[in-house]
Amino acid sequence: MPDDDLARLRREYAARARRLANHDRYSLFDRAHLFAIQQRGRSVLAALRQAGFHPLSGKRILEVGCGSGGVLLEYLSYGASPAALHGVDLLPNRLHTARLRLPHLPLACADGQSLPYSPGSFDLVLQYTAFSSILDPAVKTNLAREMLRVLRPRGLILWYDFWLNPTNPQTRGIRPAEIRQLFPGCRYRFRRITLAPPLARRILPLSWTLAMVLEKAKLFNTHYLVTIRRR
Ligand SMILES: C[S@@+](CC[C@H](N)C(=O)[O-])C[C@H]1O[C@@H](n2cnc3c(N)ncnc32)[C@H](O)[C@@H]1O
């Protein structure tokens, strides 16, 4: 990754850690975060079930851009085998936190543009909000190429990222046309999920059911969950 982009990422995550130091926004004690994680979990499990990707035990899984390990923890709860659940992240301090939380998982500090694995070595390759934190189009193209390289021929890529985030200039939403370009020659299934967090924060204190109905209507959903397979 170019040095200036790496420096930008480092600065952005350090600033984010400072911003969030005194609040619970990414804690499950925060209603909106709990709602988003639980709803996403339902959608992910449904997508894996529909793709015939269950049970997860014994499957080789990699998360690219695993950060501090929150998503890997979710996959352990879905039944993934710890020894076969891998994570890669560029930033050593985020990976350090992941290692403290998940000392038994194989985690690597590496740039996703050159993954330290042989071709075809994973059944399932995940990316959750890593691509939207990358501003350079060439880095996104390289990352997607690497994800396809390490995927088994009949493997599955699971993508979760937002298409809209007007509030943070350090991120870029990614729409279906760009996802298709990043993973050419593949089949895709797009699901629009995750009720816009600012809206969820207002509605959840009044009614959990209303938030669920609104998410189902999809109109105010900010993310795409996508299953991607080679043709
Ligand atoms: C928004 S965080 C998401 C973390 C995790 N996937 C989650 O959802 O909790 C994005 C992560 O992608 C990582 N990342 C960005 N560019 C990367 C690259 N080229 N190679 C590996 N990791 C990268 C960042 O360091 C950061 O930890």
mmCIF file of N, CA and C in Angstrom, residues 22-124:
data_model
loop_
_atom_site.group_PDB
_atom_site.id
_atom_site.type_symbol
_atom_site.label_atom_id
_atom_site.label_comp_id
_atom_site.label_asym_id
_atom_site.label_seq_id
_atom_site.Cartn_x
_atom_site.Cartn_y
_atom_site.Cartn_z
ATOM 1 N N ASN A 22 -14.698 7.576 24.964
ATOM 2 C CA ASN A 22 -15.607 7.728 26.100
ATOM 3 C C ASN A 22 -17.038 7.355 25.795
ATOM 4 N N HIS A 23 -17.258 6.694 24.628
ATOM 5 C CA HIS A 23 -18.614 6.176 24.523
ATOM 6 C C HIS A 23 -18.738 4.780 24.002
ATOM 7 N N ASP A 24 -19.995 4.369 24.165
ATOM 8 C CA ASP A 24 -20.338 2.968 24.023
ATOM 9 C C ASP A 24 -20.890 2.642 22.646
ATOM 10 N N ARG A 25 -20.641 3.533 21.644
ATOM 11 C CA ARG A 25 -21.350 3.385 20.371
ATOM 12 C C ARG A 25 -21.142 2.005 19.730
ATOM 13 N N TYR A 26 -19.934 1.432 19.890
ATOM 14 C CA TYR A 26 -19.687 0.117 19.300
ATOM 15 C C TYR A 26 -19.701 -0.986 20.356
ATOM 16 N N SER A 27 -20.540 -0.759 21.396
ATOM 17 C CA SER A 27 -20.712 -1.786 22.422
ATOM 18 C C SER A 27 -22.102 -2.383 22.240
ATOM 19 N N LEU A 28 -22.246 -3.651 22.610
ATOM 20 C CA LEU A 28 -23.574 -4.276 22.500
ATOM 21 C C LEU A 28 -24.539 -3.699 23.528
ATOM 22 N N PHE A 29 -24.025 -2.865 24.462
ATOM 23 C CA PHE A 29 -24.926 -2.174 25.388
ATOM 24 C C PHE A 29 -25.602 -0.983 24.705
ATOM 25 N N ASP A 30 -25.093 -0.619 23.526
ATOM 26 C CA ASP A 30 -25.737 0.445 22.756
ATOM 27 C C ASP A 30 -26.844 -0.204 21.915
ATOM 28 N N ARG A 31 -28.085 0.276 22.109
ATOM 29 C CA ARG A 31 -29.240 -0.358 21.446
ATOM 30 C C ARG A 31 -29.071 -0.439 19.926
ATOM 31 N N ALA A 32 -28.615 0.674 19.317
ATOM 32 C CA ALA A 32 -28.531 0.698 17.849
ATOM 33 C C ALA A 32 -27.462 -0.280 17.353
ATOM 34 N N HIS A 33 -26.368 -0.387 18.098
ATOM 35 C CA HIS A 33 -25.313 -1.330 17.674
ATOM 36 C C HIS A 33 -25.805 -2.780 17.851
ATOM 37 N N LEU A 34 -26.454 -3.032 18.984
ATOM 38 C CA LEU A 34 -27.007 -4.381 19.212
ATOM 39 C C LEU A 34 -27.973 -4.759 18.087
ATOM 40 N N PHE A 35 -28.860 -3.819 17.741
ATOM 41 C CA PHE A 35 -29.842 -4.063 16.684
ATOM 42 C C PHE A 35 -29.120 -4.376 15.366
ATOM 43 N N ALA A 36 -28.122 -3.538 15.017
ATOM 44 C CA ALA A 36 -27.416 -3.730 13.739
ATOM 45 C C ALA A 36 -26.703 -5.083 13.703
ATOM 46 N N ILE A 37 -26.041 -5.444 14.810
ATOM 47 C CA ILE A 37 -25.273 -6.707 14.829
ATOM 48 C C ILE A 37 -26.221 -7.913 14.778
ATOM 49 N N GLN A 38 -27.322 -7.843 15.535
ATOM 50 C CA GLN A 38 -28.238 -8.984 15.544
ATOM 51 C C GLN A 38 -28.921 -9.148 14.184
ATOM 52 N N GLN A 39 -29.342 -8.031 13.597
ATOM 53 C CA GLN A 39 -30.009 -8.112 12.292
ATOM 54 C C GLN A 39 -29.023 -8.612 11.227
ATOM 55 N N ARG A 40 -27.780 -8.109 11.298
ATOM 56 C CA ARG A 40 -26.773 -8.548 10.330
ATOM 57 C C ARG A 40 -26.507 -10.045 10.494
ATOM 58 N N GLY A 41 -26.422 -10.491 11.746
ATOM 59 C CA GLY A 41 -26.188 -11.919 11.997
ATOM 60 C C GLY A 41 -27.279 -12.771 11.364
ATOM 61 N N ARG A 42 -28.527 -12.340 11.509
ATOM 62 C CA ARG A 42 -29.643 -13.095 10.895
ATOM 63 C C ARG A 42 -29.462 -13.167 9.386
ATOM 64 N N SER A 43 -29.127 -12.023 8.781
ATOM 65 C CA SER A 43 -28.985 -11.988 7.314
ATOM 66 C C SER A 43 -27.794 -12.827 6.855
ATOM 67 N N VAL A 44 -26.682 -12.759 7.595
ATOM 68 C CA VAL A 44 -25.485 -13.515 7.204
ATOM 69 C C VAL A 44 -25.779 -15.018 7.275
ATOM 70 N N LEU A 45 -26.437 -15.441 8.373
ATOM 71 C CA LEU A 45 -26.717 -16.872 8.516
ATOM 72 C C LEU A 45 -27.681 -17.335 7.422
ATOM 73 N N ALA A 46 -28.667 -16.481 7.080
ATOM 74 C CA ALA A 46 -29.605 -16.845 6.000
ATOM 75 C C ALA A 46 -28.853 -16.949 4.677
ATOM 76 N N ALA A 47 -27.930 -16.003 4.428
ATOM 77 C CA ALA A 47 -27.181 -16.019 3.161
ATOM 78 C C ALA A 47 -26.299 -17.270 3.074
ATOM 79 N N LEU A 48 -25.654 -17.628 4.189
ATOM 80 C CA LEU A 48 -24.784 -18.821 4.184
ATOM 81 C C LEU A 48 -25.632 -20.081 3.997
ATOM 82 N N ARG A 49 -26.802 -20.087 4.651
ATOM 83 C CA ARG A 49 -27.694 -21.256 4.517
ATOM 84 C C ARG A 49 -28.118 -21.400 3.056
ATOM 85 N N GLN A 50 -28.544 -20.270 2.444
ATOM 86 C CA GLN A 50 -29.007 -20.328 1.055
ATOM 87 C C GLN A 50 -27.895 -20.739 0.102
ATOM 88 N N ALA A 51 -26.663 -20.374 0.446
ATOM 89 C CA ALA A 51 -25.533 -20.737 -0.424
ATOM 90 C C ALA A 51 -25.057 -22.165 -0.142
ATOM 91 N N GLY A 52 -25.703 -22.846 0.811
ATOM 92 C CA GLY A 52 -25.304 -24.218 1.158
ATOM 93 C C GLY A 52 -24.009 -24.248 1.960
ATOM 94 N N PHE A 53 -23.652 -23.109 2.584
ATOM 95 C CA PHE A 53 -22.393 -23.027 3.328
ATOM 96 C C PHE A 53 -22.603 -23.242 4.818
ATOM 97 N N HIS A 54 -23.043 -24.420 5.188
ATOM 98 C CA HIS A 54 -23.181 -24.725 6.608
ATOM 99 C C HIS A 54 -23.149 -26.230 6.771
ATOM 100 N N PRO A 55 -22.726 -26.744 7.916
ATOM 101 C CA PRO A 55 -22.168 -26.003 9.041
ATOM 102 C C PRO A 55 -20.800 -25.399 8.677
ATOM 103 N N LEU A 56 -20.311 -24.498 9.530
ATOM 104 C CA LEU A 56 -19.021 -23.858 9.232
ATOM 105 C C LEU A 56 -17.839 -24.635 9.796
ATOM 106 N N SER A 57 -18.119 -25.576 10.694
ATOM 107 C CA SER A 57 -17.005 -26.280 11.338
ATOM 108 C C SER A 57 -16.163 -26.994 10.266
ATOM 109 N N GLY A 58 -14.859 -26.853 10.393
ATOM 110 C CA GLY A 58 -13.934 -27.499 9.449
ATOM 111 C C GLY A 58 -13.678 -26.671 8.196
ATOM 112 N N LYS A 59 -14.510 -25.683 7.922
ATOM 113 C CA LYS A 59 -14.288 -24.869 6.711
ATOM 114 C C LYS A 59 -13.163 -23.864 6.961
ATOM 115 N N ARG A 60 -12.335 -23.680 5.933
ATOM 116 C CA ARG A 60 -11.253 -22.695 6.058
ATOM 117 C C ARG A 60 -11.786 -21.318 5.687
ATOM 118 N N ILE A 61 -11.699 -20.409 6.657
ATOM 119 C CA ILE A 61 -12.319 -19.081 6.516
ATOM 120 C C ILE A 61 -11.257 -18.009 6.735
ATOM 121 N N LEU A 62 -11.308 -16.952 5.910
ATOM 122 C CA LEU A 62 -10.379 -15.827 6.066
ATOM 123 C C LEU A 62 -11.166 -14.525 6.079
ATOM 124 N N GLU A 63 -10.871 -13.672 7.070
ATOM 125 C CA GLU A 63 -11.407 -12.311 6.996
ATOM 126 C C GLU A 63 -10.281 -11.344 6.627
ATOM 127 N N VAL A 64 -10.474 -10.612 5.533
ATOM 128 C CA VAL A 64 -9.504 -9.607 5.095
ATOM 129 C C VAL A 64 -9.902 -8.275 5.736
ATOM 130 N N GLY A 65 -8.964 -7.652 6.456
ATOM 131 C CA GLY A 65 -9.280 -6.404 7.171
ATOM 132 C C GLY A 65 -10.073 -6.720 8.435
ATOM 133 N N CYS A 66 -9.527 -7.628 9.251
ATOM 134 C CA CYS A 66 -10.295 -8.138 10.411
ATOM 135 C C CYS A 66 -10.281 -7.160 11.585
ATOM 136 N N GLY A 67 -9.459 -6.096 11.516
ATOM 137 C CA GLY A 67 -9.435 -5.108 12.598
ATOM 138 C C GLY A 67 -9.192 -5.770 13.943
ATOM 139 N N SER A 68 -9.992 -5.398 14.944
ATOM 140 C CA SER A 68 -9.748 -5.927 16.285
ATOM 141 C C SER A 68 -10.509 -7.227 16.563
ATOM 142 N N GLY A 69 -11.059 -7.838 15.529
ATOM 143 C CA GLY A 69 -11.540 -9.221 15.678
ATOM 144 C C GLY A 69 -13.022 -9.404 15.986
ATOM 145 N N GLY A 70 -13.807 -8.324 15.944
ATOM 146 C CA GLY A 70 -15.239 -8.447 16.280
ATOM 147 C C GLY A 70 -15.984 -9.428 15.381
ATOM 148 N N VAL A 71 -15.692 -9.381 14.075
ATOM 149 C CA VAL A 71 -16.414 -10.256 13.141
ATOM 150 C C VAL A 71 -15.963 -11.712 13.324
ATOM 151 N N LEU A 72 -14.665 -11.900 13.591
ATOM 152 C CA LEU A 72 -14.168 -13.272 13.811
ATOM 153 C C LEU A 72 -14.860 -13.887 15.021
ATOM 154 N N LEU A 73 -15.077 -13.062 16.065
ATOM 155 C CA LEU A 73 -15.814 -13.552 17.248
ATOM 156 C C LEU A 73 -17.216 -14.015 16.858
ATOM 157 N N GLU A 74 -17.856 -13.258 15.963
ATOM 158 C CA GLU A 74 -19.195 -13.666 15.508
ATOM 159 C C GLU A 74 -19.123 -15.021 14.799
ATOM 160 N N TYR A 75 -18.096 -15.210 13.963
ATOM 161 C CA TYR A 75 -17.996 -16.476 13.224
ATOM 162 C C TYR A 75 -17.719 -17.657 14.145
ATOM 163 N N LEU A 76 -17.001 -17.398 15.269
ATOM 164 C CA LEU A 76 -16.832 -18.481 16.253
ATOM 165 C C LEU A 76 -18.202 -18.878 16.794
ATOM 166 N N SER A 77 -19.049 -17.853 17.054
ATOM 167 C CA SER A 77 -20.375 -18.169 17.597
ATOM 168 C C SER A 77 -21.255 -18.850 16.546
ATOM 169 N N TYR A 78 -20.936 -18.696 15.250
ATOM 170 C CA TYR A 78 -21.696 -19.400 14.193
ATOM 171 C C TYR A 78 -21.202 -20.845 14.025
ATOM 172 N N GLY A 79 -20.130 -21.202 14.746
ATOM 173 C CA GLY A 79 -19.668 -22.590 14.670
ATOM 174 C C GLY A 79 -18.386 -22.789 13.884
ATOM 175 N N ALA A 80 -17.701 -21.703 13.474
ATOM 176 C CA ALA A 80 -16.429 -21.867 12.753
ATOM 177 C C ALA A 80 -15.393 -22.503 13.684
ATOM 178 N N SER A 81 -14.492 -23.308 13.101
ATOM 179 C CA SER A 81 -13.440 -23.941 13.901
ATOM 180 C C SER A 81 -12.313 -22.938 14.119
ATOM 181 N N PRO A 82 -11.891 -22.715 15.391
ATOM 182 C CA PRO A 82 -10.853 -21.707 15.654
ATOM 183 C C PRO A 82 -9.594 -21.889 14.813
ATOM 184 N N ALA A 83 -9.127 -23.125 14.657
ATOM 185 C CA ALA A 83 -7.855 -23.322 13.952
ATOM 186 C C ALA A 83 -7.971 -23.022 12.462
ATOM 187 N N ALA A 84 -9.198 -23.001 11.946
ATOM 188 C CA ALA A 84 -9.389 -22.775 10.509
ATOM 189 C C ALA A 84 -9.934 -21.375 10.219
ATOM 190 N N LEU A 85 -10.000 -20.535 11.275
ATOM 191 C CA LEU A 85 -10.567 -19.190 11.130
ATOM 192 C C LEU A 85 -9.424 -18.171 11.154
ATOM 193 N N HIS A 86 -9.106 -17.631 9.972
ATOM 194 C CA HIS A 86 -7.942 -16.749 9.820
ATOM 195 C C HIS A 86 -8.368 -15.295 9.676
ATOM 196 N N GLY A 87 -7.471 -14.400 10.101
ATOM 197 C CA GLY A 87 -7.722 -12.972 9.900
ATOM 198 C C GLY A 87 -6.442 -12.274 9.505
ATOM 199 N N VAL A 88 -6.602 -11.238 8.665
ATOM 200 C CA VAL A 88 -5.464 -10.426 8.221
ATOM 201 C C VAL A 88 -5.822 -8.969 8.411
ATOM 202 N N ASP A 89 -4.891 -8.184 8.936
ATOM 203 C CA ASP A 89 -5.090 -6.731 8.948
ATOM 204 C C ASP A 89 -3.748 -6.043 8.777
ATOM 205 N N LEU A 90 -3.867 -4.832 8.233
ATOM 206 C CA LEU A 90 -2.690 -4.041 7.919
ATOM 207 C C LEU A 90 -2.110 -3.358 9.156
ATOM 208 N N LEU A 91 -2.971 -2.998 10.108
ATOM 209 C CA LEU A 91 -2.535 -2.151 11.218
ATOM 210 C C LEU A 91 -2.181 -2.986 12.450
ATOM 211 N N PRO A 92 -0.893 -2.958 12.868
ATOM 212 C CA PRO A 92 -0.447 -3.814 13.971
ATOM 213 C C PRO A 92 -1.212 -3.583 15.275
ATOM 214 N N ASN A 93 -1.589 -2.326 15.576
ATOM 215 C CA ASN A 93 -2.248 -2.110 16.874
ATOM 216 C C ASN A 93 -3.647 -2.720 16.906
ATOM 217 N N ARG A 94 -4.348 -2.707 15.736
ATOM 218 C CA ARG A 94 -5.686 -3.330 15.695
ATOM 219 C C ARG A 94 -5.554 -4.845 15.817
ATOM 220 N N LEU A 95 -4.521 -5.380 15.157
ATOM 221 C CA LEU A 95 -4.297 -6.823 15.216
ATOM 222 C C LEU A 95 -3.870 -7.252 16.626
ATOM 223 N N HIS A 96 -3.148 -6.373 17.308
ATOM 224 C CA HIS A 96 -2.729 -6.664 18.683
ATOM 225 C C HIS A 96 -3.979 -6.883 19.558
ATOM 226 N N THR A 97 -4.976 -5.998 19.404
ATOM 227 C CA THR A 97 -6.225 -6.157 20.166
ATOM 228 C C THR A 97 -6.908 -7.478 19.782
ATOM 229 N N ALA A 98 -6.926 -7.778 18.470
ATOM 230 C CA ALA A 98 -7.554 -9.029 18.025
ATOM 231 C C ALA A 98 -6.850 -10.232 18.659
ATOM 232 N N ARG A 99 -5.521 -10.169 18.746
ATOM 233 C CA ARG A 99 -4.767 -11.303 19.317
ATOM 234 C C ARG A 99 -5.058 -11.462 20.800
ATOM 235 N N LEU A 100 -5.272 -10.335 21.506
ATOM 236 C CA LEU A 100 -5.612 -10.436 22.933
ATOM 237 C C LEU A 100 -6.977 -11.094 23.102
ATOM 238 N N ARG A 101 -7.911 -10.761 22.183
ATOM 239 C CA ARG A 101 -9.270 -11.311 22.305
ATOM 240 C C ARG A 101 -9.361 -12.743 21.797
ATOM 241 N N LEU A 102 -8.512 -13.061 20.809
ATOM 242 C CA LEU A 102 -8.627 -14.360 20.130
ATOM 243 C C LEU A 102 -7.250 -15.009 20.011
ATOM 244 N N PRO A 103 -6.618 -15.326 21.168
ATOM 245 C CA PRO A 103 -5.216 -15.778 21.115
ATOM 246 C C PRO A 103 -5.034 -17.104 20.377
ATOM 247 N N HIS A 104 -6.111 -17.868 20.211
ATOM 248 C CA HIS A 104 -5.996 -19.188 19.594
ATOM 249 C C HIS A 104 -6.245 -19.151 18.087
ATOM 250 N N LEU A 105 -6.477 -17.952 17.503
ATOM 251 C CA LEU A 105 -6.762 -17.884 16.061
ATOM 252 C C LEU A 105 -5.505 -17.528 15.269
ATOM 253 N N PRO A 106 -5.360 -18.090 14.042
ATOM 254 C CA PRO A 106 -4.226 -17.706 13.197
ATOM 255 C C PRO A 106 -4.478 -16.323 12.568
ATOM 256 N N LEU A 107 -3.797 -15.305 13.079
ATOM 257 C CA LEU A 107 -3.988 -13.930 12.595
ATOM 258 C C LEU A 107 -2.670 -13.416 12.039
ATOM 259 N N ALA A 108 -2.740 -12.660 10.952
ATOM 260 C CA ALA A 108 -1.499 -12.184 10.319
ATOM 261 C C ALA A 108 -1.571 -10.683 10.069
ATOM 262 N N CYS A 109 -0.439 -10.028 10.277
ATOM 263 C CA CYS A 109 -0.353 -8.608 9.981
ATOM 264 C C CYS A 109 0.183 -8.495 8.553
ATOM 265 N N ALA A 110 -0.674 -8.114 7.623
ATOM 266 C CA ALA A 110 -0.245 -8.057 6.220
ATOM 267 C C ALA A 110 -1.146 -7.113 5.453
ATOM 268 N N ASP A 111 -0.617 -6.641 4.327
ATOM 269 C CA ASP A 111 -1.424 -5.861 3.400
ATOM 270 C C ASP A 111 -2.242 -6.854 2.575
ATOM 271 N N GLY A 112 -3.549 -6.662 2.551
ATOM 272 C CA GLY A 112 -4.428 -7.562 1.796
ATOM 273 C C GLY A 112 -4.115 -7.594 0.311
ATOM 274 N N GLN A 113 -3.302 -6.649 -0.177
ATOM 275 C CA GLN A 113 -2.947 -6.661 -1.601
ATOM 276 C C GLN A 113 -1.957 -7.761 -1.920
ATOM 277 N N SER A 114 -1.384 -8.357 -0.885
ATOM 278 C CA SER A 114 -0.497 -9.484 -1.137
ATOM 279 C C SER A 114 -0.655 -10.441 0.055
ATOM 280 N N LEU A 115 -1.683 -11.259 -0.046
ATOM 281 C CA LEU A 115 -2.057 -12.126 1.078
ATOM 282 C C LEU A 115 -1.048 -13.264 1.247
ATOM 283 N N PRO A 116 -0.659 -13.563 2.496
ATOM 284 C CA PRO A 116 0.368 -14.590 2.717
ATOM 285 C C PRO A 116 -0.194 -16.019 2.707
ATOM 286 N N TYR A 117 -0.985 -16.371 1.676
ATOM 287 C CA TYR A 117 -1.580 -17.711 1.579
ATOM 288 C C TYR A 117 -1.471 -18.219 0.149
ATOM 289 N N SER A 118 -1.494 -19.557 0.017
ATOM 290 C CA SER A 118 -1.412 -20.161 -1.319
ATOM 291 C C SER A 118 -2.738 -19.978 -2.053
ATOM 292 N N PRO A 119 -2.678 -20.099 -3.384
ATOM 293 C CA PRO A 119 -3.912 -19.985 -4.169
ATOM 294 C C PRO A 119 -4.910 -21.070 -3.736
ATOM 295 N N GLY A 120 -6.184 -20.733 -3.754
ATOM 296 C CA GLY A 120 -7.250 -21.716 -3.500
ATOM 297 C C GLY A 120 -7.239 -22.293 -2.109
ATOM 298 N N SER A 121 -6.800 -21.530 -1.092
ATOM 299 C CA SER A 121 -6.687 -22.173 0.224
ATOM 300 C C SER A 121 -7.867 -21.919 1.166
ATOM 301 N N PHE A 122 -8.890 -21.158 0.731
ATOM 302 C CA PHE A 122 -10.021 -20.895 1.633
ATOM 303 C C PHE A 122 -11.376 -21.233 0.999
ATOM 304 N N ASP A 123 -12.272 -21.747 1.852
ATOM 305 C CA ASP A 123 -13.647 -22.024 1.398
ATOM 306 C C ASP A 123 -14.472 -20.740 1.391
ATOM 307 N N LEU A 124 -14.170 -19.877 2.368
ATOM 308 C CA LEU A 124 -14.984 -18.680 2.557
ATOM 309 C C LEU A 124 -14.040 -17.513 2.836
#
